[in-house]
mmCIF file of C-alpha atoms and ligand atoms in Angstrom:
data_model
loop_
_atom_site.group_PDB
_atom_site.id
_atom_site.type_symbol
_atom_site.label_atom_id
_atom_site.label_comp_id
_atom_site.label_asym_id
_atom_site.label_seq_id
_atom_site.Cartn_x
_atom_site.Cartn_y
_atom_site.Cartn_z
ATOM 1 C CA MET A 1494 12.931 33.421 33.408
ATOM 2 C CA ALA A 1495 11.792 37.017 33.609
ATOM 3 C CA ALA A 1496 13.501 38.042 30.375
ATOM 4 C CA ILE A 1497 11.955 35.255 28.354
ATOM 5 C CA THR A 1498 8.570 35.625 29.989
ATOM 6 C CA ARG A 1499 8.587 39.340 29.178
ATOM 7 C CA LEU A 1500 9.606 38.618 25.615
ATOM 8 C CA VAL A 1501 6.872 36.057 25.163
ATOM 9 C CA LYS A 1502 4.282 38.289 26.835
ATOM 10 C CA ARG A 1503 5.193 41.058 24.423
ATOM 11 C CA ALA A 1504 4.998 38.744 21.424
ATOM 12 C CA SER A 1505 1.582 37.431 22.338
ATOM 13 C CA PRO A 1506 -0.309 37.513 25.608
ATOM 14 C CA SER A 1507 -1.997 34.246 24.603
ATOM 15 C CA LEU A 1508 1.382 32.549 24.486
ATOM 16 C CA PHE A 1509 2.174 33.305 28.102
ATOM 17 C CA VAL A 1510 1.803 30.102 30.020
ATOM 18 C CA SER A 1511 1.643 29.851 33.752
ATOM 19 C CA SER A 1512 1.590 26.092 34.352
ATOM 20 C CA THR A 1513 4.389 24.118 35.947
ATOM 21 C CA ALA A 1514 5.423 22.344 32.745
ATOM 22 C CA ALA A 1515 5.628 25.599 30.872
ATOM 23 C CA ARG A 1516 7.458 27.385 33.638
ATOM 24 C CA ARG A 1517 9.963 24.561 33.774
ATOM 25 C CA LEU A 1518 10.947 25.196 30.163
ATOM 26 C CA PHE A 1519 11.129 28.972 30.581
ATOM 27 C CA CYS A 1520 12.981 28.762 33.868
ATOM 28 C CA SER A 1521 15.536 26.345 32.603
ATOM 29 C CA GLU A 1522 16.536 28.660 29.799
ATOM 30 C CA SER A 1523 17.039 31.740 31.893
ATOM 31 C CA SER A 1524 18.850 29.888 34.649
ATOM 32 C CA SER A 1525 21.238 28.090 32.336
ATOM 33 C CA HIS A 1526 24.306 29.404 34.110
ATOM 34 C CA ALA A 1527 22.916 29.400 37.594
ATOM 35 C CA PRO A 1528 22.364 26.525 40.012
ATOM 36 C CA PRO A 1529 18.703 25.575 40.649
ATOM 37 C CA GLN A 1530 17.173 28.253 42.872
ATOM 38 C CA ASP A 1531 14.353 26.421 44.595
ATOM 39 C CA ASP A 1532 12.201 23.346 44.359
ATOM 40 C CA PHE A 1533 9.307 25.206 42.762
ATOM 41 C CA HIS A 1534 11.288 25.838 39.613
ATOM 42 C CA ALA A 1535 13.207 22.572 39.639
ATOM 43 C CA PRO A 1536 11.992 19.967 37.168
ATOM 44 C CA GLN A 1537 9.968 17.225 38.767
ATOM 45 C CA ARG A 1538 11.632 14.230 37.212
ATOM 46 C CA LYS A 1539 9.594 11.091 37.649
ATOM 47 C CA ASP A 1540 10.972 7.589 37.912
ATOM 48 C CA PRO A 1541 10.868 6.236 34.309
ATOM 49 C CA LYS A 1542 9.040 3.141 35.621
ATOM 50 C CA ASP A 1543 6.134 5.341 36.785
ATOM 51 C CA ARG A 1544 5.496 7.128 33.547
ATOM 52 C CA ASN A 1545 4.946 6.652 29.858
ATOM 53 C CA VAL A 1546 7.651 6.938 27.167
ATOM 54 C CA GLN A 1547 9.362 10.273 26.527
ATOM 55 C CA TRP A 1548 10.889 9.920 23.093
ATOM 56 C CA VAL A 1549 12.207 12.260 20.416
ATOM 57 C CA PHE A 1550 12.167 11.714 16.655
ATOM 58 C CA LEU A 1551 14.962 13.366 14.667
ATOM 59 C CA GLY A 1552 15.485 13.388 10.931
ATOM 60 C CA CYS A 1553 15.719 15.534 7.814
ATOM 61 C CA PRO A 1554 12.664 17.208 6.276
ATOM 62 C CA GLY A 1555 10.706 14.607 4.307
ATOM 63 C CA VAL A 1556 12.153 11.590 6.091
ATOM 64 C CA GLY A 1557 8.790 10.616 7.582
ATOM 65 C CA LYS A 1558 9.153 11.679 11.232
ATOM 66 C CA GLY A 1559 5.480 12.647 11.411
ATOM 67 C CA THR A 1560 4.253 9.447 9.775
ATOM 68 C CA TYR A 1561 6.193 7.051 12.001
ATOM 69 C CA ALA A 1562 5.919 9.108 15.177
ATOM 70 C CA SER A 1563 2.127 9.368 14.886
ATOM 71 C CA ARG A 1564 1.781 5.627 14.146
ATOM 72 C CA LEU A 1565 3.870 4.811 17.206
ATOM 73 C CA CYS A 1566 1.861 7.229 19.332
ATOM 74 C CA ASN A 1567 -1.356 5.446 18.322
ATOM 75 C CA LEU A 1568 0.236 2.132 19.181
ATOM 76 C CA ILE A 1569 1.679 3.103 22.559
ATOM 77 C CA GLY A 1570 -1.051 5.560 23.526
ATOM 78 C CA VAL A 1571 0.986 8.739 23.997
ATOM 79 C CA PRO A 1572 0.488 12.164 22.397
ATOM 80 C CA HIS A 1573 2.351 13.032 19.223
ATOM 81 C CA ILE A 1574 3.740 16.525 19.690
ATOM 82 C CA ALA A 1575 5.109 17.972 16.441
ATOM 83 C CA THR A 1576 6.480 21.503 16.705
ATOM 84 C CA GLY A 1577 5.906 21.955 12.936
ATOM 85 C CA ASP A 1578 2.180 21.333 13.576
ATOM 86 C CA LEU A 1579 2.218 23.825 16.463
ATOM 87 C CA VAL A 1580 3.776 26.417 14.162
ATOM 88 C CA ARG A 1581 1.252 25.720 11.370
ATOM 89 C CA HIS A 1582 -1.607 25.889 13.880
ATOM 90 C CA GLU A 1583 -0.371 29.267 15.116
ATOM 91 C CA LEU A 1584 -0.067 30.428 11.503
ATOM 92 C CA ALA A 1585 -3.593 29.332 10.651
ATOM 93 C CA SER A 1586 -4.999 31.016 13.759
ATOM 94 C CA LYS A 1587 -3.960 34.375 12.290
ATOM 95 C CA GLY A 1588 -2.766 35.352 15.740
ATOM 96 C CA PRO A 1589 -0.265 38.145 16.420
ATOM 97 C CA LEU A 1590 2.697 35.930 15.492
ATOM 98 C CA SER A 1591 1.339 34.613 12.222
ATOM 99 C CA SER A 1592 2.773 37.104 9.735
ATOM 100 C CA GLN A 1593 6.228 36.851 11.338
ATOM 101 C CA LEU A 1594 5.998 33.035 11.344
ATOM 102 C CA SER A 1595 4.772 32.832 7.776
ATOM 103 C CA GLU A 1596 7.817 34.740 6.529
ATOM 104 C CA ILE A 1597 10.237 32.513 8.464
ATOM 105 C CA VAL A 1598 8.578 29.205 7.550
ATOM 106 C CA ASN A 1599 8.176 30.085 3.874
ATOM 107 C CA GLN A 1600 11.885 30.875 3.651
ATOM 108 C CA GLY A 1601 12.716 27.474 5.170
ATOM 109 C CA LYS A 1602 14.320 29.108 8.214
ATOM 110 C CA LEU A 1603 14.006 28.075 11.845
ATOM 111 C CA VAL A 1604 11.645 29.889 14.163
ATOM 112 C CA SER A 1605 13.406 31.442 17.174
ATOM 113 C CA ASP A 1606 13.972 29.277 20.229
ATOM 114 C CA GLU A 1607 11.826 31.675 22.303
ATOM 115 C CA ILE A 1608 8.774 31.295 20.056
ATOM 116 C CA ILE A 1609 9.140 27.557 19.605
ATOM 117 C CA ILE A 1610 9.614 27.007 23.336
ATOM 118 C CA SER A 1611 6.582 29.115 24.154
ATOM 119 C CA LEU A 1612 4.441 27.119 21.693
ATOM 120 C CA LEU A 1613 5.775 23.832 23.081
ATOM 121 C CA SER A 1614 5.333 24.972 26.679
ATOM 122 C CA LYS A 1615 1.724 25.829 26.014
ATOM 123 C CA ARG A 1616 1.130 22.451 24.365
ATOM 124 C CA LEU A 1617 2.753 20.622 27.311
ATOM 125 C CA ALA A 1618 0.756 22.664 29.802
ATOM 126 C CA ASP A 1619 -2.519 21.914 27.978
ATOM 127 C CA GLY A 1620 -1.604 18.207 27.913
ATOM 128 C CA GLU A 1621 -0.676 18.222 31.588
ATOM 129 C CA ALA A 1622 -4.037 19.798 32.428
ATOM 130 C CA LYS A 1623 -5.772 17.007 30.492
ATOM 131 C CA GLY A 1624 -3.768 14.354 32.347
ATOM 132 C CA GLU A 1625 -1.591 13.342 29.423
ATOM 133 C CA SER A 1626 1.375 11.151 30.217
ATOM 134 C CA GLY A 1627 4.455 10.661 28.030
ATOM 135 C CA PHE A 1628 4.957 11.860 24.458
ATOM 136 C CA ILE A 1629 6.834 11.516 21.244
ATOM 137 C CA LEU A 1630 8.346 14.841 20.264
ATOM 138 C CA ASP A 1631 8.717 15.336 16.529
ATOM 139 C CA GLY A 1632 10.785 18.240 15.194
ATOM 140 C CA PHE A 1633 12.085 19.324 18.601
ATOM 141 C CA PRO A 1634 14.876 19.800 19.563
ATOM 142 C CA ARG A 1635 16.287 21.137 16.335
ATOM 143 C CA THR A 1636 19.238 23.118 17.681
ATOM 144 C CA ILE A 1637 21.822 22.405 20.348
ATOM 145 C CA SER A 1638 20.389 25.148 22.530
ATOM 146 C CA GLN A 1639 16.908 23.582 22.331
ATOM 147 C CA ALA A 1640 18.437 20.185 23.226
ATOM 148 C CA GLU A 1641 20.207 21.714 26.235
ATOM 149 C CA ILE A 1642 17.012 23.379 27.463
ATOM 150 C CA LEU A 1643 15.069 20.147 27.080
ATOM 151 C CA GLU A 1644 17.760 18.155 28.869
ATOM 152 C CA ARG A 1645 17.553 20.403 31.901
ATOM 153 C CA VAL A 1646 13.823 19.844 32.366
ATOM 154 C CA ILE A 1647 12.832 16.446 30.982
ATOM 155 C CA ASP A 1648 14.432 12.991 30.985
ATOM 156 C CA ILE A 1649 14.333 11.863 27.386
ATOM 157 C CA ASP A 1650 14.547 8.060 27.244
ATOM 158 C CA LEU A 1651 15.281 7.535 23.583
ATOM 159 C CA VAL A 1652 15.996 9.524 20.436
ATOM 160 C CA VAL A 1653 15.185 7.853 17.139
ATOM 161 C CA ASN A 1654 17.136 9.237 14.193
ATOM 162 C CA LEU A 1655 15.335 8.351 10.961
ATOM 163 C CA LYS A 1656 17.553 8.285 7.881
ATOM 164 C CA LEU A 1657 16.932 8.166 4.155
ATOM 165 C CA GLN A 1658 19.119 8.897 1.115
ATOM 166 C CA GLU A 1659 19.189 12.640 0.403
ATOM 167 C CA GLU A 1660 17.878 12.084 -3.143
ATOM 168 C CA ALA A 1661 14.647 10.648 -1.760
ATOM 169 C CA LEU A 1662 14.076 13.489 0.722
ATOM 170 C CA LEU A 1663 13.487 16.215 -1.857
ATOM 171 C CA ALA A 1664 11.174 13.971 -3.906
ATOM 172 C CA LYS A 1665 9.210 13.032 -0.779
ATOM 173 C CA CYS A 1666 8.693 16.664 0.253
ATOM 174 C CA LEU A 1667 7.620 17.653 -3.258
ATOM 175 C CA GLY A 1668 5.207 14.705 -3.432
ATOM 176 C CA ARG A 1669 3.626 15.399 -0.047
ATOM 177 C CA ARG A 1670 -0.124 16.166 -0.087
ATOM 178 C CA ILE A 1671 -2.507 16.873 2.776
ATOM 179 C CA CYS A 1672 -6.284 16.498 2.710
ATOM 180 C CA ASN A 1673 -7.658 19.847 3.839
ATOM 181 C CA GLN A 1674 -10.749 18.161 5.211
ATOM 182 C CA CYS A 1675 -9.574 15.109 7.174
ATOM 183 C CA GLY A 1676 -5.949 16.274 7.654
ATOM 184 C CA GLY A 1677 -4.600 12.956 6.279
ATOM 185 C CA ASN A 1678 -1.016 12.921 4.962
ATOM 186 C CA PHE A 1679 -0.348 11.353 1.558
ATOM 187 C CA ASN A 1680 2.442 11.212 -0.969
ATOM 188 C CA VAL A 1681 2.154 11.091 -4.748
ATOM 189 C CA ALA A 1682 5.891 10.561 -5.385
ATOM 190 C CA SER A 1683 7.142 7.252 -6.684
ATOM 191 C CA ILE A 1684 10.710 6.939 -5.455
ATOM 192 C CA ASP A 1685 13.395 4.769 -6.955
ATOM 193 C CA VAL A 1686 16.940 5.424 -5.746
ATOM 194 C CA LYS A 1687 19.692 3.356 -7.393
ATOM 195 C CA GLY A 1688 22.192 1.622 -5.145
ATOM 196 C CA GLU A 1689 25.682 3.123 -5.412
ATOM 197 C CA ASN A 1690 29.130 2.569 -3.844
ATOM 198 C CA GLY A 1691 27.951 -0.285 -1.662
ATOM 199 C CA SER A 1692 24.828 1.498 -0.399
ATOM 200 C CA PRO A 1693 21.611 -0.362 -1.247
ATOM 201 C CA GLY A 1694 19.017 1.021 -3.645
ATOM 202 C CA MET A 1695 15.582 1.835 -2.354
ATOM 203 C CA SER A 1696 12.126 2.207 -3.770
ATOM 204 C CA MET A 1697 9.023 3.672 -2.219
ATOM 205 C CA ALA A 1698 5.548 3.409 -3.661
ATOM 206 C CA PRO A 1699 3.261 6.459 -3.545
ATOM 207 C CA LEU A 1700 0.898 6.668 -0.599
ATOM 208 C CA LEU A 1701 -2.259 7.656 -2.454
ATOM 209 C CA PRO A 1702 -5.319 9.176 -0.789
ATOM 210 C CA PRO A 1703 -8.747 7.532 -0.891
ATOM 211 C CA ALA A 1704 -11.069 8.789 -3.657
ATOM 212 C CA HIS A 1705 -13.037 11.080 -1.295
ATOM 213 C CA CYS A 1706 -9.871 13.051 -0.397
ATOM 214 C CA MET A 1707 -8.632 13.381 -4.003
ATOM 215 C CA SER A 1708 -10.260 16.755 -4.733
ATOM 216 C CA LYS A 1709 -9.267 18.224 -1.356
ATOM 217 C CA LEU A 1710 -5.507 17.786 -1.532
ATOM 218 C CA ILE A 1711 -3.288 20.726 -0.698
ATOM 219 C CA THR A 1712 0.488 21.197 -0.655
ATOM 220 C CA ARG A 1713 2.345 22.785 2.256
ATOM 221 C CA SER A 1714 3.493 26.278 1.314
ATOM 222 C CA ASP A 1715 7.081 25.399 2.373
ATOM 223 C CA ASP A 1716 7.227 22.251 0.201
ATOM 224 C CA THR A 1717 8.595 24.012 -2.895
ATOM 225 C CA GLU A 1718 11.943 22.925 -4.342
ATOM 226 C CA ALA A 1719 13.855 26.054 -3.291
ATOM 227 C CA VAL A 1720 12.448 26.031 0.257
ATOM 228 C CA VAL A 1721 12.988 22.289 0.767
ATOM 229 C CA LYS A 1722 16.635 22.681 -0.337
ATOM 230 C CA GLU A 1723 17.037 25.496 2.191
ATOM 231 C CA ARG A 1724 15.416 23.375 4.934
ATOM 232 C CA LEU A 1725 17.817 20.533 4.140
ATOM 233 C CA ARG A 1726 20.771 22.938 4.262
ATOM 234 C CA ILE A 1727 19.602 24.308 7.608
ATOM 235 C CA TYR A 1728 19.057 20.786 8.937
ATOM 236 C CA ASN A 1729 22.671 19.890 8.116
ATOM 237 C CA GLU A 1730 23.978 23.071 9.694
ATOM 238 C CA MET A 1731 21.771 23.470 12.783
ATOM 239 C CA SER A 1732 20.098 20.138 13.518
ATOM 240 C CA LYS A 1733 22.722 17.544 12.587
ATOM 241 C CA PRO A 1734 24.790 18.470 15.682
ATOM 242 C CA VAL A 1735 21.759 17.461 17.790
ATOM 243 C CA GLU A 1736 22.329 13.859 16.626
ATOM 244 C CA GLU A 1737 25.825 13.925 18.133
ATOM 245 C CA PHE A 1738 24.448 15.548 21.315
ATOM 246 C CA TYR A 1739 22.292 12.458 21.905
ATOM 247 C CA ARG A 1740 24.796 9.955 20.479
ATOM 248 C CA SER A 1741 27.363 11.041 23.061
ATOM 249 C CA ARG A 1742 24.748 10.465 25.785
ATOM 250 C CA GLY A 1743 24.025 6.928 24.532
ATOM 251 C CA LYS A 1744 20.411 7.806 23.672
ATOM 252 C CA LEU A 1745 20.503 7.766 19.874
ATOM 253 C CA LEU A 1746 18.966 4.923 17.893
ATOM 254 C CA GLU A 1747 19.927 5.211 14.216
ATOM 255 C CA PHE A 1748 17.313 3.809 11.874
ATOM 256 C CA ASN A 1749 17.852 3.621 8.111
ATOM 257 C CA LEU A 1750 14.457 3.411 6.456
ATOM 258 C CA PRO A 1751 14.586 0.434 4.100
ATOM 259 C CA GLY A 1752 11.676 1.666 1.933
ATOM 260 C CA GLY A 1753 8.082 2.787 2.343
ATOM 261 C CA ILE A 1754 5.740 2.074 5.261
ATOM 262 C CA PRO A 1755 5.156 -1.639 4.466
ATOM 263 C CA GLU A 1756 8.892 -2.413 4.611
ATOM 264 C CA SER A 1757 9.892 0.115 7.292
ATOM 265 C CA TRP A 1758 7.146 -0.149 9.919
ATOM 266 C CA PRO A 1759 7.776 -3.788 10.974
ATOM 267 C CA LYS A 1760 11.536 -3.166 11.063
ATOM 268 C CA LEU A 1761 11.110 -0.038 13.149
ATOM 269 C CA LEU A 1762 8.953 -1.953 15.627
ATOM 270 C CA GLN A 1763 11.651 -4.621 15.819
ATOM 271 C CA ALA A 1764 14.353 -2.012 16.415
ATOM 272 C CA LEU A 1765 12.246 -0.575 19.238
ATOM 273 C CA ASN A 1766 11.446 -4.026 20.672
ATOM 274 C CA LEU A 1767 7.779 -3.345 20.037
ATOM 275 C CA ASP A 1768 6.989 -6.050 17.475
ATOM 276 C CA ASP A 1769 5.576 -8.263 20.197
ATOM 277 C CA TYR A 1770 3.601 -5.349 21.565
ATOM 278 C CA GLU A 1771 1.718 -4.822 18.315
ATOM 279 C CA GLU A 1772 0.832 -8.524 18.083
ATOM 280 C CA LYS A 1773 -0.429 -8.564 21.691
ATOM 281 C CA ARG A 1774 -2.478 -5.411 21.115
ATOM 282 C CA SER A 1775 -4.136 -6.700 17.965
ATOM 283 C CA ALA A 1776 -4.811 -10.049 19.672
ATOM 284 C CA ALA A 1777 -6.485 -8.184 22.546
ATOM 285 C CA ALA A 1778 -8.513 -5.912 20.247
HETATM 286 P P1 LIG B 1145 10.173 19.562 8.283
HETATM 287 O O1 LIG B 1145 9.445 18.821 7.206
HETATM 288 O O2 LIG B 1145 11.133 20.581 7.724
HETATM 289 O O3 LIG B 1145 10.792 18.657 9.305
HETATM 290 P P2 LIG B 1145 8.234 20.658 10.255
HETATM 291 O O4 LIG B 1145 6.817 20.415 9.918
HETATM 292 O O5 LIG B 1145 8.824 19.883 11.374
HETATM 293 O O6 LIG B 1145 9.042 20.489 8.892
HETATM 294 O O7 LIG B 1145 8.454 22.211 10.586
HETATM 295 C C1 LIG B 1145 7.987 23.217 9.712
HETATM 296 C C2 LIG B 1145 8.686 24.519 10.045
HETATM 297 O O8 LIG B 1145 8.350 24.913 11.387
HETATM 298 C C3 LIG B 1145 10.202 24.470 10.029
HETATM 299 O O9 LIG B 1145 10.758 24.656 8.736
HETATM 300 C C4 LIG B 1145 10.547 25.643 10.954
HETATM 301 O O10 LIG B 1145 10.383 26.874 10.319
HETATM 302 C C5 LIG B 1145 9.465 25.526 12.022
HETATM 303 N N1 LIG B 1145 9.896 24.674 13.153
HETATM 304 C C6 LIG B 1145 9.372 23.473 13.531
HETATM 305 N N2 LIG B 1145 10.001 22.977 14.611
HETATM 306 C C7 LIG B 1145 10.965 23.891 14.932
HETATM 307 C C8 LIG B 1145 11.963 23.958 15.954
HETATM 308 N N3 LIG B 1145 12.109 22.990 16.870
HETATM 309 N N4 LIG B 1145 12.763 25.056 15.983
HETATM 310 C C9 LIG B 1145 12.625 26.050 15.090
HETATM 311 N N5 LIG B 1145 11.723 26.046 14.086
HETATM 312 C C10 LIG B 1145 10.883 24.976 14.007
#
């Protein structure tokens, strides 16, 4: 723990987190080859029946992890924790890490495990202090070492692996737009992938913003063609093995997106046994 804590303290005093949740993540990394030392540092695993869901969303850049994870979070009532958002927030804060992060993100590379874990630890600690329970993690873990660290401290119940034909991924990233006022996510791409060699074709209508957002749309600085291609390459090299990590533990749910939100959302709810849940919630509303 000491080595990582020192490293994080040096990088940014504001990133040093002292809460239990945060310490659990730091401790687990430094003690990877040692047996648990004492109860204070040991993860406090709760009985799954006594807590909310602890899910992970995996998938290539552009697949729609953020869209579906945040919809599910609204439905189930758990926080949506996206490490990409944590990184962008840190970048926008112009804190001590921002110039280093901007270079990494704009090259499509992965941020170091130390930085990403410190950002996530802080987010978990803040949530714990506010009494949050459960989460859907989006964009973490993205490497085997991150998955191993997470496994040592938190019981993940389910990992949803969203899949879409590669052709559609690039178009979706390039079509992505964000309203710089309300933060809404939209997509101007109209996707039409032909079916080939037995795999079905797929079309996806654009997700256009309302008129009042139209003049405020911005594009993420890492959504350029060259950077998206690099992010896809890195996903295949570094993050694809994470799928197997969870598959071998019987936690992976593969979900092929059949199209845009109107086609995919009801099917995803079915796959998660939540279709009933949505009906009951809207009936109760
Ligand atoms: P993507 O559309 O590529 O899935 P994200 O919004 O999840 O994008 O992440 C944006 C960037 O933030 C990534 O390209 C990477 O530089 C950084 N990042 C996010 N999560 C992680 C992580 N778990 N490990 C390392 N870097 C990360």
